[in-house]
Amino acid sequence: MIYRETGQFKANYADDQALFPIAQDRYVVIAALIVAFGVVPMVLNQYWLNAIMLPFLIYSLAALGLNILTGYCGQVSLGTGGFMAVGAFAVYKLMVAFPELGFIPLVILSGLITAAVGSLFGLPSLRIKGFYLAVATLASQFFLIWLFNKVGWFFNYNATGMITSPPMTMFGVIITGPEGSPMAKYFLVATIVAVFALVAKNIARGRIGRNWMAIRDMDIAAELIGVRPLIAKLSAFAVSSFYIGMAGALYFAVWLGSAEPTEAFDINQSFLVLFMIIIGGLGSVLGSFLGAGFLVLMPILLKNILVDGFGTDSALAAHIEIMTVGALIIIFLIVEPHGLARLWRIAKEKLRLWPFPY
Amino acid sequence: MSERQLGDTILEVNNIGLSFGVMKVLDDISFDIKKGEIRSIIGPNGAGKSSMLNVINGFYHPQEGTITFKGETRKAMAPHVAASHGIARTFQNIALFKGMSTLDNIMTGRNLKMKTNIFWQALHLGPARKEELENREAAERIIDFLDIQAIRKKPVGKLPYGLQKRVELGRALAAEPELLLLDEPMAGMNSEEKEDMSRFIIDVNDEFGTTIALIEHDMGVVMDLSDRVVVLDYGKQLADGVPDEVRANQEVIDAYLGVPHE
Ligand SMILES: Nc1ncnc2c1ncn2[C@@H]1O[C@H](COP(=O)(O)OP(=O)(O)OP(=O)(O)O)[C@@H](O)[C@H]1O
Ligand SMILES: [Mg+2]
């Protein structure tokens, strides 16, 4: 089937306003859902589910969160790792204290706790912008990791300072920690990510999303049409941190099983997620997925090709990986700030008008 | 046009004084704007015209004087308060949301008409959907009025200058303001575009009854459109009256011909 808009006329604004106004877009999304929930669990083995699909989905959720703040609202943050840690430690404490609540409610609660913490650390954004805000969020990153290392209460005073996910079940299947079934974990995470991607898309295309973008593009003009910078920025910090907190909770409880704050949530995580949204596309829900997919897959691909294929030394392969990411970041920042998502849109526009280029 | 029936006073500024450091940008400015009129503010470059609009919509806070809008007297108001009381504006240097489409820019102008909370918006159902559709219809009426249907979904950053000015007017109109402040809406336009823009200003004033404060350098346009004109020069008020009076005023002529200040 050919991707095209020509001939699809909207009889009313409700149709034009629909989530995916072009029928083919709708099919792509439906196809993606069928692949995610039907095909992937059938064809991928446990290694693939565990080593690729889980981190891909969890990072997509974190990238969505950062994209809300940075891509939509224009507030740079280097605190992603710290906020993921908040989600992780929150879900840990909650799992130990209130296991009877069930895992999904606990993940959402952890997101809400992170949202509160994120809004607090977002307060400086009311006075400072750009580079200075980035430094302020960097400070929150270091502060949070220091806090989780230092204050025993967070890791229940165990000697190693590590947190380990107690096994929790859903429909009788273990879904957290090392004993969890990769298949069940995959379904759980995919469901959460699909639902909250839809929520992000809905918020982004409505009043709140427009107000975020207005603050991003021209904060003075936004204020003069009645957008309150305080509310817009803090709500972006809150919603963003909510997503990042849930991602941190899943990252720890479902994927890693146990975590040590300095290793799991350090500044590299902040940069990794930032690179994902730059490569995937700032201000794009789809871009968050593309960027996460790209940066999760690329190291594995490079390793397979270089180390296993050409017998390259694995340290050298790691350097090549870093250099590739660096080069891509520069290319995307200079040439295509809207990232892979924009390339996808250009391809669509070409097809849309096909075969008449004008 | 001076014989038009003007309504009650909607805005009155009294003895406004505004300084930045030692520089007095506005000095003892007083005038009023009546409901339904087109009120122009003219003057040479740097006279303080834009600063005056910034005072009216709360972006600058004057050190002296008061502003009375719809019967309420204030020293100054916050921009979002001015917005919620029905003051909208366009800027001398276009201040559109460059990464957003024409439609989204105009929809953002309707921000204050929209109220549903984040939970309904997250679901995009019920009240949120209804509200979005109602406001979309209002936005589409403005798009039709300004004849910009063809650029509805285009990012505004890439549009030609004249169209950007038109979209910015659309965003201001979307708020359904009672008082519309236009800062040089025709700057940098060719004569055809100027004619279109003049037409829009007259239509907005006629059809919606919107009161307009207009800053413009093109004297032909000003004399044609305005009910009354206030003239500023170096922060001082030189004259205030109907176009013919202002045109005949010797001080105004001197200011425009560049007679040195003693
Ligand atoms: N925020 C500010 N800080 C310092 N000085 C300012 C500020 N805003 C305006 N001014 C000064 O006030 C004076 C009046 O500026 P304003 O922009 O109001 O003039 P204008 O009449 O709109 O001129 P133009 O026709 O060039 O737009 C200028 O000398 C300007 O430099
Ligand atoms: Mg000016």
Short mmCIF file of C-alpha atoms in Angstrom, two decimals, chain A:
data_model
loop_
_atom_site.label_atom_id
_atom_site.label_comp_id
_atom_site.label_asym_id
_atom_site.label_seq_id
_atom_site.Cartn_x
_atom_site.Cartn_y
_atom_site.Cartn_z
CA MET A 1 0.00 0.00 0.00
CA ILE A 2 1.21 3.47 -0.82
CA TYR A 3 1.60 6.08 1.87
CA ARG A 4 -0.34 9.11 0.80
CA GLU A 5 -2.55 11.85 2.00
CA THR A 6 -3.88 12.90 -1.39
CA GLY A 7 -7.53 12.08 -1.69
CA GLN A 8 -8.04 11.80 2.07
CA PHE A 9 -10.23 14.76 2.86
CA LYS A 10 -11.29 15.58 6.35
CA ALA A 11 -15.00 16.20 6.65
CA ASN A 12 -14.65 17.81 10.07
CA TYR A 13 -12.08 19.02 12.54
CA ALA A 14 -12.57 16.01 14.76
CA ASP A 15 -11.10 13.81 12.03
CA ASP A 16 -8.29 16.24 11.36
CA GLN A 17 -7.64 16.44 15.08
CA ALA A 18 -7.43 12.66 15.41
CA LEU A 19 -4.28 11.19 16.89
CA PHE A 20 -3.05 10.04 13.49
CA PRO A 21 -5.02 11.99 10.91
CA ILE A 22 -3.58 10.05 8.00
CA ALA A 23 -4.93 6.53 7.65
CA GLN A 24 -1.51 5.07 6.83
CA ASP A 25 -0.07 6.50 10.04
CA ARG A 26 -2.81 4.75 11.91
CA TYR A 27 -1.90 1.49 10.18
CA VAL A 28 1.75 1.94 11.06
CA VAL A 29 0.89 2.37 14.73
CA ILE A 30 -1.47 -0.58 14.72
CA ALA A 31 1.17 -2.64 12.97
CA ALA A 32 3.76 -1.57 15.57
CA LEU A 33 1.42 -2.66 18.35
CA ILE A 34 0.76 -6.01 16.67
CA VAL A 35 4.50 -6.52 16.26
CA ALA A 36 5.18 -5.47 19.85
CA PHE A 37 2.54 -7.66 21.45
CA GLY A 38 2.16 -10.47 18.91
CA VAL A 39 5.26 -11.02 16.83
CA VAL A 40 8.13 -9.98 19.14
CA PRO A 41 7.25 -12.34 21.99
CA MET A 42 6.77 -15.16 19.46
CA VAL A 43 10.02 -14.82 17.55
CA LEU A 44 12.53 -13.37 20.00
CA ASN A 45 14.26 -15.64 22.45
CA GLN A 46 14.85 -14.83 26.09
CA TYR A 47 18.26 -13.33 25.42
CA TRP A 48 16.83 -10.84 22.93
CA LEU A 49 13.93 -9.93 25.17
CA ASN A 50 16.21 -9.40 28.13
CA ALA A 51 19.25 -7.85 26.50
CA ILE A 52 17.58 -5.69 23.87
CA MET A 53 13.83 -5.25 24.15
CA LEU A 54 13.69 -4.46 27.89
CA PRO A 55 16.41 -1.78 27.86
CA PHE A 56 15.03 -0.40 24.59
CA LEU A 57 11.55 0.03 26.07
CA ILE A 58 12.73 1.34 29.42
CA TYR A 59 15.08 3.85 27.83
CA SER A 60 12.28 4.88 25.47
CA LEU A 61 10.21 5.78 28.51
CA ALA A 62 13.08 7.77 30.02
CA ALA A 63 13.73 9.48 26.66
CA LEU A 64 10.03 10.36 26.41
CA GLY A 65 10.30 11.96 29.82
CA LEU A 66 13.39 13.99 28.98
CA ASN A 67 11.90 14.92 25.62
CA ILE A 68 8.88 16.43 27.36
CA LEU A 69 11.16 18.68 29.37
CA THR A 70 13.87 19.44 26.84
CA GLY A 71 12.28 18.85 23.46
CA TYR A 72 8.84 20.28 24.18
CA CYS A 73 9.48 22.81 26.93
CA GLY A 74 13.05 23.76 26.04
CA GLN A 75 14.54 23.24 29.50
CA VAL A 76 17.86 21.43 29.33
CA SER A 77 18.41 18.82 32.00
CA LEU A 78 21.43 16.74 32.94
CA GLY A 79 19.68 15.25 35.96
CA THR A 80 18.05 12.28 34.25
CA GLY A 81 20.25 9.70 35.99
CA GLY A 82 19.48 11.22 39.37
CA PHE A 83 15.75 11.23 38.70
CA MET A 84 15.87 7.62 37.53
CA ALA A 85 17.56 6.85 40.84
CA VAL A 86 14.71 8.56 42.68
CA GLY A 87 12.25 6.28 40.87
CA ALA A 88 14.36 3.23 41.60
CA PHE A 89 14.80 3.92 45.30
CA ALA A 90 11.15 4.92 45.63
CA VAL A 91 9.94 1.66 44.11
CA TYR A 92 12.41 -0.29 46.25
CA LYS A 93 11.17 1.27 49.48
CA LEU A 94 7.55 0.83 48.39
CA MET A 95 8.04 -2.80 47.33
CA VAL A 96 9.50 -3.61 50.71
CA ALA A 97 6.90 -1.66 52.67
CA PHE A 98 3.69 -2.19 50.68
CA PRO A 99 4.07 -5.26 48.47
CA GLU A 100 0.31 -5.87 48.73
CA LEU A 101 -0.42 -2.82 46.56
CA GLY A 102 0.77 -4.60 43.43
CA PHE A 103 3.65 -3.75 41.16
CA ILE A 104 2.03 -1.41 38.61
CA PRO A 105 0.50 0.90 41.24
CA LEU A 106 3.90 1.00 42.96
CA VAL A 107 5.62 1.98 39.71
CA ILE A 108 3.10 4.77 39.18
CA LEU A 109 3.54 5.91 42.78
CA SER A 110 7.30 5.99 42.27
CA GLY A 111 6.70 8.13 39.21
CA LEU A 112 4.60 10.52 41.27
CA ILE A 113 7.26 10.74 43.97
CA THR A 114 9.86 11.49 41.31
CA ALA A 115 7.51 14.11 39.84
CA ALA A 116 7.46 15.90 43.20
CA VAL A 117 11.25 15.73 43.51
CA GLY A 118 11.67 16.83 39.89
CA SER A 119 9.44 19.87 40.36
CA LEU A 120 11.49 20.87 43.36
CA PHE A 121 14.72 20.66 41.38
CA GLY A 122 12.96 22.47 38.55
CA LEU A 123 12.45 25.59 40.62
CA PRO A 124 15.73 27.20 39.48
CA SER A 125 14.38 27.11 35.89
CA LEU A 126 12.14 30.01 36.81
CA ARG A 127 15.18 32.23 37.10
CA ILE A 128 17.88 30.69 34.95
CA LYS A 129 18.05 29.29 31.44
CA GLY A 130 20.17 27.29 29.05
CA PHE A 131 23.70 26.59 30.15
CA TYR A 132 23.14 27.73 33.74
CA LEU A 133 20.07 25.55 34.09
CA ALA A 134 22.04 22.61 32.73
CA VAL A 135 24.65 23.18 35.45
CA ALA A 136 21.95 23.42 38.11
CA THR A 137 20.41 20.10 37.01
CA LEU A 138 23.88 18.59 36.96
CA ALA A 139 24.21 19.62 40.59
CA SER A 140 20.94 17.85 41.37
CA GLN A 141 22.31 14.73 39.66
CA PHE A 142 25.35 14.66 41.94
CA PHE A 143 23.37 15.59 45.00
CA LEU A 144 20.82 12.80 44.51
CA ILE A 145 23.44 10.11 43.90
CA TRP A 146 25.38 11.31 46.94
CA LEU A 147 22.17 11.17 48.99
CA PHE A 148 21.35 7.61 47.96
CA ASN A 149 24.88 6.49 48.77
CA LYS A 150 25.02 8.29 52.06
CA VAL A 151 21.67 7.89 53.78
CA GLY A 152 21.20 4.31 54.91
CA TRP A 153 17.45 4.58 55.15
CA PHE A 154 17.17 4.54 51.37
CA PHE A 155 18.83 1.14 51.02
CA ASN A 156 17.46 -0.23 54.30
CA TYR A 157 20.90 -0.05 55.93
CA ASN A 158 22.28 -3.10 54.20
CA ALA A 159 26.04 -3.46 54.29
CA THR A 160 26.70 -3.28 50.55
CA GLY A 161 24.69 -0.10 49.95
CA MET A 162 22.96 -1.94 47.11
CA ILE A 163 19.24 -2.34 46.64
CA THR A 164 17.85 -5.65 45.46
CA SER A 165 14.38 -6.07 44.02
CA PRO A 166 12.18 -8.45 46.01
CA PRO A 167 10.26 -10.81 43.74
CA MET A 168 6.75 -9.61 42.98
CA THR A 169 4.15 -11.42 40.97
CA MET A 170 1.39 -10.47 38.58
CA PHE A 171 -1.21 -13.06 37.60
CA GLY A 172 0.95 -15.57 39.44
CA VAL A 173 4.09 -14.93 37.39
CA ILE A 174 7.24 -13.37 38.83
CA ILE A 175 7.89 -10.07 37.08
CA THR A 176 10.68 -8.48 39.07
CA GLY A 177 14.22 -9.38 40.02
CA PRO A 178 16.45 -12.09 38.58
CA GLU A 179 13.88 -14.90 38.93
CA GLY A 180 11.34 -13.05 36.80
CA SER A 181 10.25 -14.47 33.47
CA PRO A 182 11.66 -12.42 30.57
CA MET A 183 8.43 -12.89 28.63
CA ALA A 184 6.24 -11.62 31.46
CA LYS A 185 8.64 -8.73 32.06
CA TYR A 186 8.47 -7.83 28.41
CA PHE A 187 4.67 -7.78 28.31
CA LEU A 188 4.53 -5.72 31.47
CA VAL A 189 7.03 -3.11 30.31
CA ALA A 190 5.65 -2.95 26.77
CA THR A 191 2.15 -2.33 28.12
CA ILE A 192 3.27 0.45 30.46
CA VAL A 193 5.34 2.09 27.73
CA ALA A 194 2.55 1.87 25.11
CA VAL A 195 -0.03 3.38 27.46
CA PHE A 196 2.22 6.22 28.58
CA ALA A 197 3.44 6.97 25.07
CA LEU A 198 -0.20 7.53 24.14
CA VAL A 199 -0.65 9.74 27.19
CA ALA A 200 2.44 11.78 26.23
CA LYS A 201 1.15 12.21 22.70
CA ASN A 202 -2.23 13.38 24.01
CA ILE A 203 -0.72 15.90 26.40
CA ALA A 204 1.73 17.16 23.80
CA ARG A 205 -0.94 17.90 21.20
CA GLY A 206 -3.30 19.68 23.58
CA ARG A 207 -3.24 22.96 25.45
CA ILE A 208 -0.52 21.93 27.89
CA GLY A 209 1.83 20.75 25.16
CA ARG A 210 1.29 23.93 23.17
CA ASN A 211 2.03 26.03 26.23
CA TRP A 212 5.26 24.10 26.79
CA MET A 213 6.32 24.72 23.20
CA ALA A 214 5.34 28.38 23.48
CA ILE A 215 7.65 28.76 26.49
CA ARG A 216 10.38 26.95 24.56
CA ASP A 217 10.08 29.11 21.44
CA MET A 218 9.43 32.59 22.87
CA ASP A 219 8.78 32.83 26.57
CA ILE A 220 7.98 36.56 26.57
CA ALA A 221 5.28 36.24 23.94
CA ALA A 222 3.93 33.18 25.74
CA GLU A 223 3.53 35.18 28.91
CA LEU A 224 1.69 37.92 27.04
CA ILE A 225 -0.97 35.50 25.84
CA GLY A 226 -1.52 34.28 29.34
CA VAL A 227 0.82 31.30 29.64
CA ARG A 228 2.20 31.27 33.18
CA PRO A 229 5.91 30.41 32.98
CA LEU A 230 5.83 29.08 36.52
CA ILE A 231 3.05 26.62 35.79
CA ALA A 232 4.29 25.63 32.34
CA LYS A 233 7.87 24.97 33.44
CA LEU A 234 7.06 23.20 36.68
CA SER A 235 4.42 21.05 35.01
CA ALA A 236 6.99 20.07 32.38
CA PHE A 237 9.46 19.16 35.14
CA ALA A 238 6.75 17.21 36.95
CA VAL A 239 5.46 15.24 33.95
CA SER A 240 8.99 14.66 32.69
CA SER A 241 10.17 13.40 36.07
CA PHE A 242 7.08 11.22 36.36
CA TYR A 243 8.13 9.38 33.20
CA ILE A 244 11.80 9.27 34.15
CA GLY A 245 10.92 8.02 37.63
CA MET A 246 8.82 5.18 36.22
CA ALA A 247 11.66 4.36 33.84
CA GLY A 248 14.09 4.28 36.78
CA ALA A 249 11.74 2.02 38.75
CA LEU A 250 11.45 -0.44 35.85
CA TYR A 251 15.16 -0.20 35.11
CA PHE A 252 16.00 -1.28 38.63
CA ALA A 253 13.17 -3.61 39.60
CA VAL A 254 12.49 -5.33 36.30
CA TRP A 255 15.66 -5.14 34.28
CA LEU A 256 18.68 -4.98 36.60
CA GLY A 257 17.16 -6.69 39.64
CA SER A 258 19.68 -4.98 41.88
CA ALA A 259 21.44 -1.66 41.70
CA GLU A 260 24.10 0.46 43.27
CA PRO A 261 23.42 4.19 42.80
CA THR A 262 26.83 5.29 41.54
CA GLU A 263 27.02 2.55 38.95
CA ALA A 264 23.46 2.39 37.73
CA PHE A 265 22.43 6.03 37.76
CA ASP A 266 25.53 8.13 37.29
CA ILE A 267 26.00 11.09 34.98
CA ASN A 268 26.57 8.79 32.00
CA GLN A 269 22.90 7.83 32.18
CA SER A 270 21.95 11.49 31.97
CA PHE A 271 24.07 11.96 28.88
CA LEU A 272 22.92 8.71 27.29
CA VAL A 273 19.24 9.70 27.51
CA LEU A 274 20.06 13.22 26.31
CA PHE A 275 21.87 11.75 23.29
CA MET A 276 18.86 9.55 22.61
CA ILE A 277 16.53 12.50 22.24
CA ILE A 278 19.03 14.50 20.20
CA ILE A 279 19.56 11.64 17.75
CA GLY A 280 15.93 10.56 17.80
CA GLY A 281 14.43 14.01 17.56
CA LEU A 282 13.72 16.80 20.02
CA GLY A 283 10.03 17.40 20.56
CA SER A 284 8.87 14.11 19.09
CA VAL A 285 7.30 11.09 20.75
CA LEU A 286 8.36 8.86 17.89
CA GLY A 287 11.87 10.31 18.11
CA SER A 288 12.18 9.16 21.71
CA PHE A 289 11.67 5.57 20.57
CA LEU A 290 13.95 5.90 17.56
CA GLY A 291 16.75 7.42 19.62
CA ALA A 292 16.48 4.82 22.36
CA GLY A 293 16.36 2.00 19.82
CA PHE A 294 19.36 3.38 18.01
CA LEU A 295 21.58 3.82 21.05
CA VAL A 296 20.60 0.49 22.57
CA LEU A 297 21.14 -1.43 19.36
CA MET A 298 24.20 0.32 17.97
CA PRO A 299 26.73 -0.85 20.60
CA ILE A 300 25.49 -4.42 20.26
CA LEU A 301 25.67 -4.28 16.47
CA LEU A 302 29.12 -2.68 16.52
CA LYS A 303 30.35 -5.29 18.95
CA ASN A 304 28.96 -8.08 16.83
CA ILE A 305 30.48 -6.71 13.66
CA LEU A 306 33.83 -5.51 14.99
CA VAL A 307 34.71 -7.93 17.78
CA ASP A 308 33.00 -11.09 16.55
CA GLY A 309 33.26 -10.35 12.84
CA PHE A 310 36.66 -8.71 12.39
CA GLY A 311 38.25 -9.81 15.64
CA THR A 312 38.81 -6.20 16.73
CA ASP A 313 40.04 -5.71 20.25
CA SER A 314 36.99 -5.04 22.44
CA ALA A 315 38.54 -1.95 24.05
CA LEU A 316 39.06 -0.49 20.59
CA ALA A 317 35.48 -1.39 19.68
CA ALA A 318 34.27 0.53 22.73
CA HIS A 319 36.26 3.57 21.59
CA ILE A 320 34.80 3.31 18.10
CA GLU A 321 31.35 3.22 19.66
CA ILE A 322 31.99 6.41 21.63
CA MET A 323 33.40 8.13 18.57
CA THR A 324 30.45 7.10 16.42
CA VAL A 325 27.98 8.46 18.95
CA GLY A 326 29.98 11.67 19.25
CA ALA A 327 30.08 12.17 15.50
CA LEU A 328 26.36 11.46 15.18
CA ILE A 329 25.50 13.95 17.92
CA ILE A 330 27.46 16.65 16.15
CA ILE A 331 25.93 15.79 12.79
CA PHE A 332 22.41 15.79 14.16
CA LEU A 333 22.84 18.97 16.16
CA ILE A 334 24.19 20.84 13.16
CA VAL A 335 22.34 19.32 10.24
CA GLU A 336 19.09 17.95 11.57
CA PRO A 337 18.13 19.05 15.08
CA HIS A 338 14.86 17.19 14.73
CA GLY A 339 16.71 13.92 14.46
CA LEU A 340 15.65 10.61 13.03
CA ALA A 341 11.99 11.49 13.52
CA ARG A 342 12.41 14.40 11.12
CA LEU A 343 14.06 12.19 8.51
CA TRP A 344 11.06 9.88 8.82
CA ARG A 345 8.70 12.82 8.34
CA ILE A 346 10.56 14.04 5.25
CA ALA A 347 10.35 10.58 3.74
CA LYS A 348 6.63 10.58 4.50
CA GLU A 349 6.10 13.98 2.91
CA LYS A 350 7.84 12.84 -0.24
CA LEU A 351 5.61 9.78 -0.38
CA ARG A 352 2.54 11.75 0.55
CA LEU A 353 2.61 13.82 -2.62
CA TRP A 354 3.87 11.03 -4.82
CA PRO A 355 3.77 10.86 -7.81
CA PHE A 356 3.35 14.63 -8.10
CA PRO A 357 6.26 16.40 -6.46
CA TYR A 358 4.43 19.74 -6.37
#
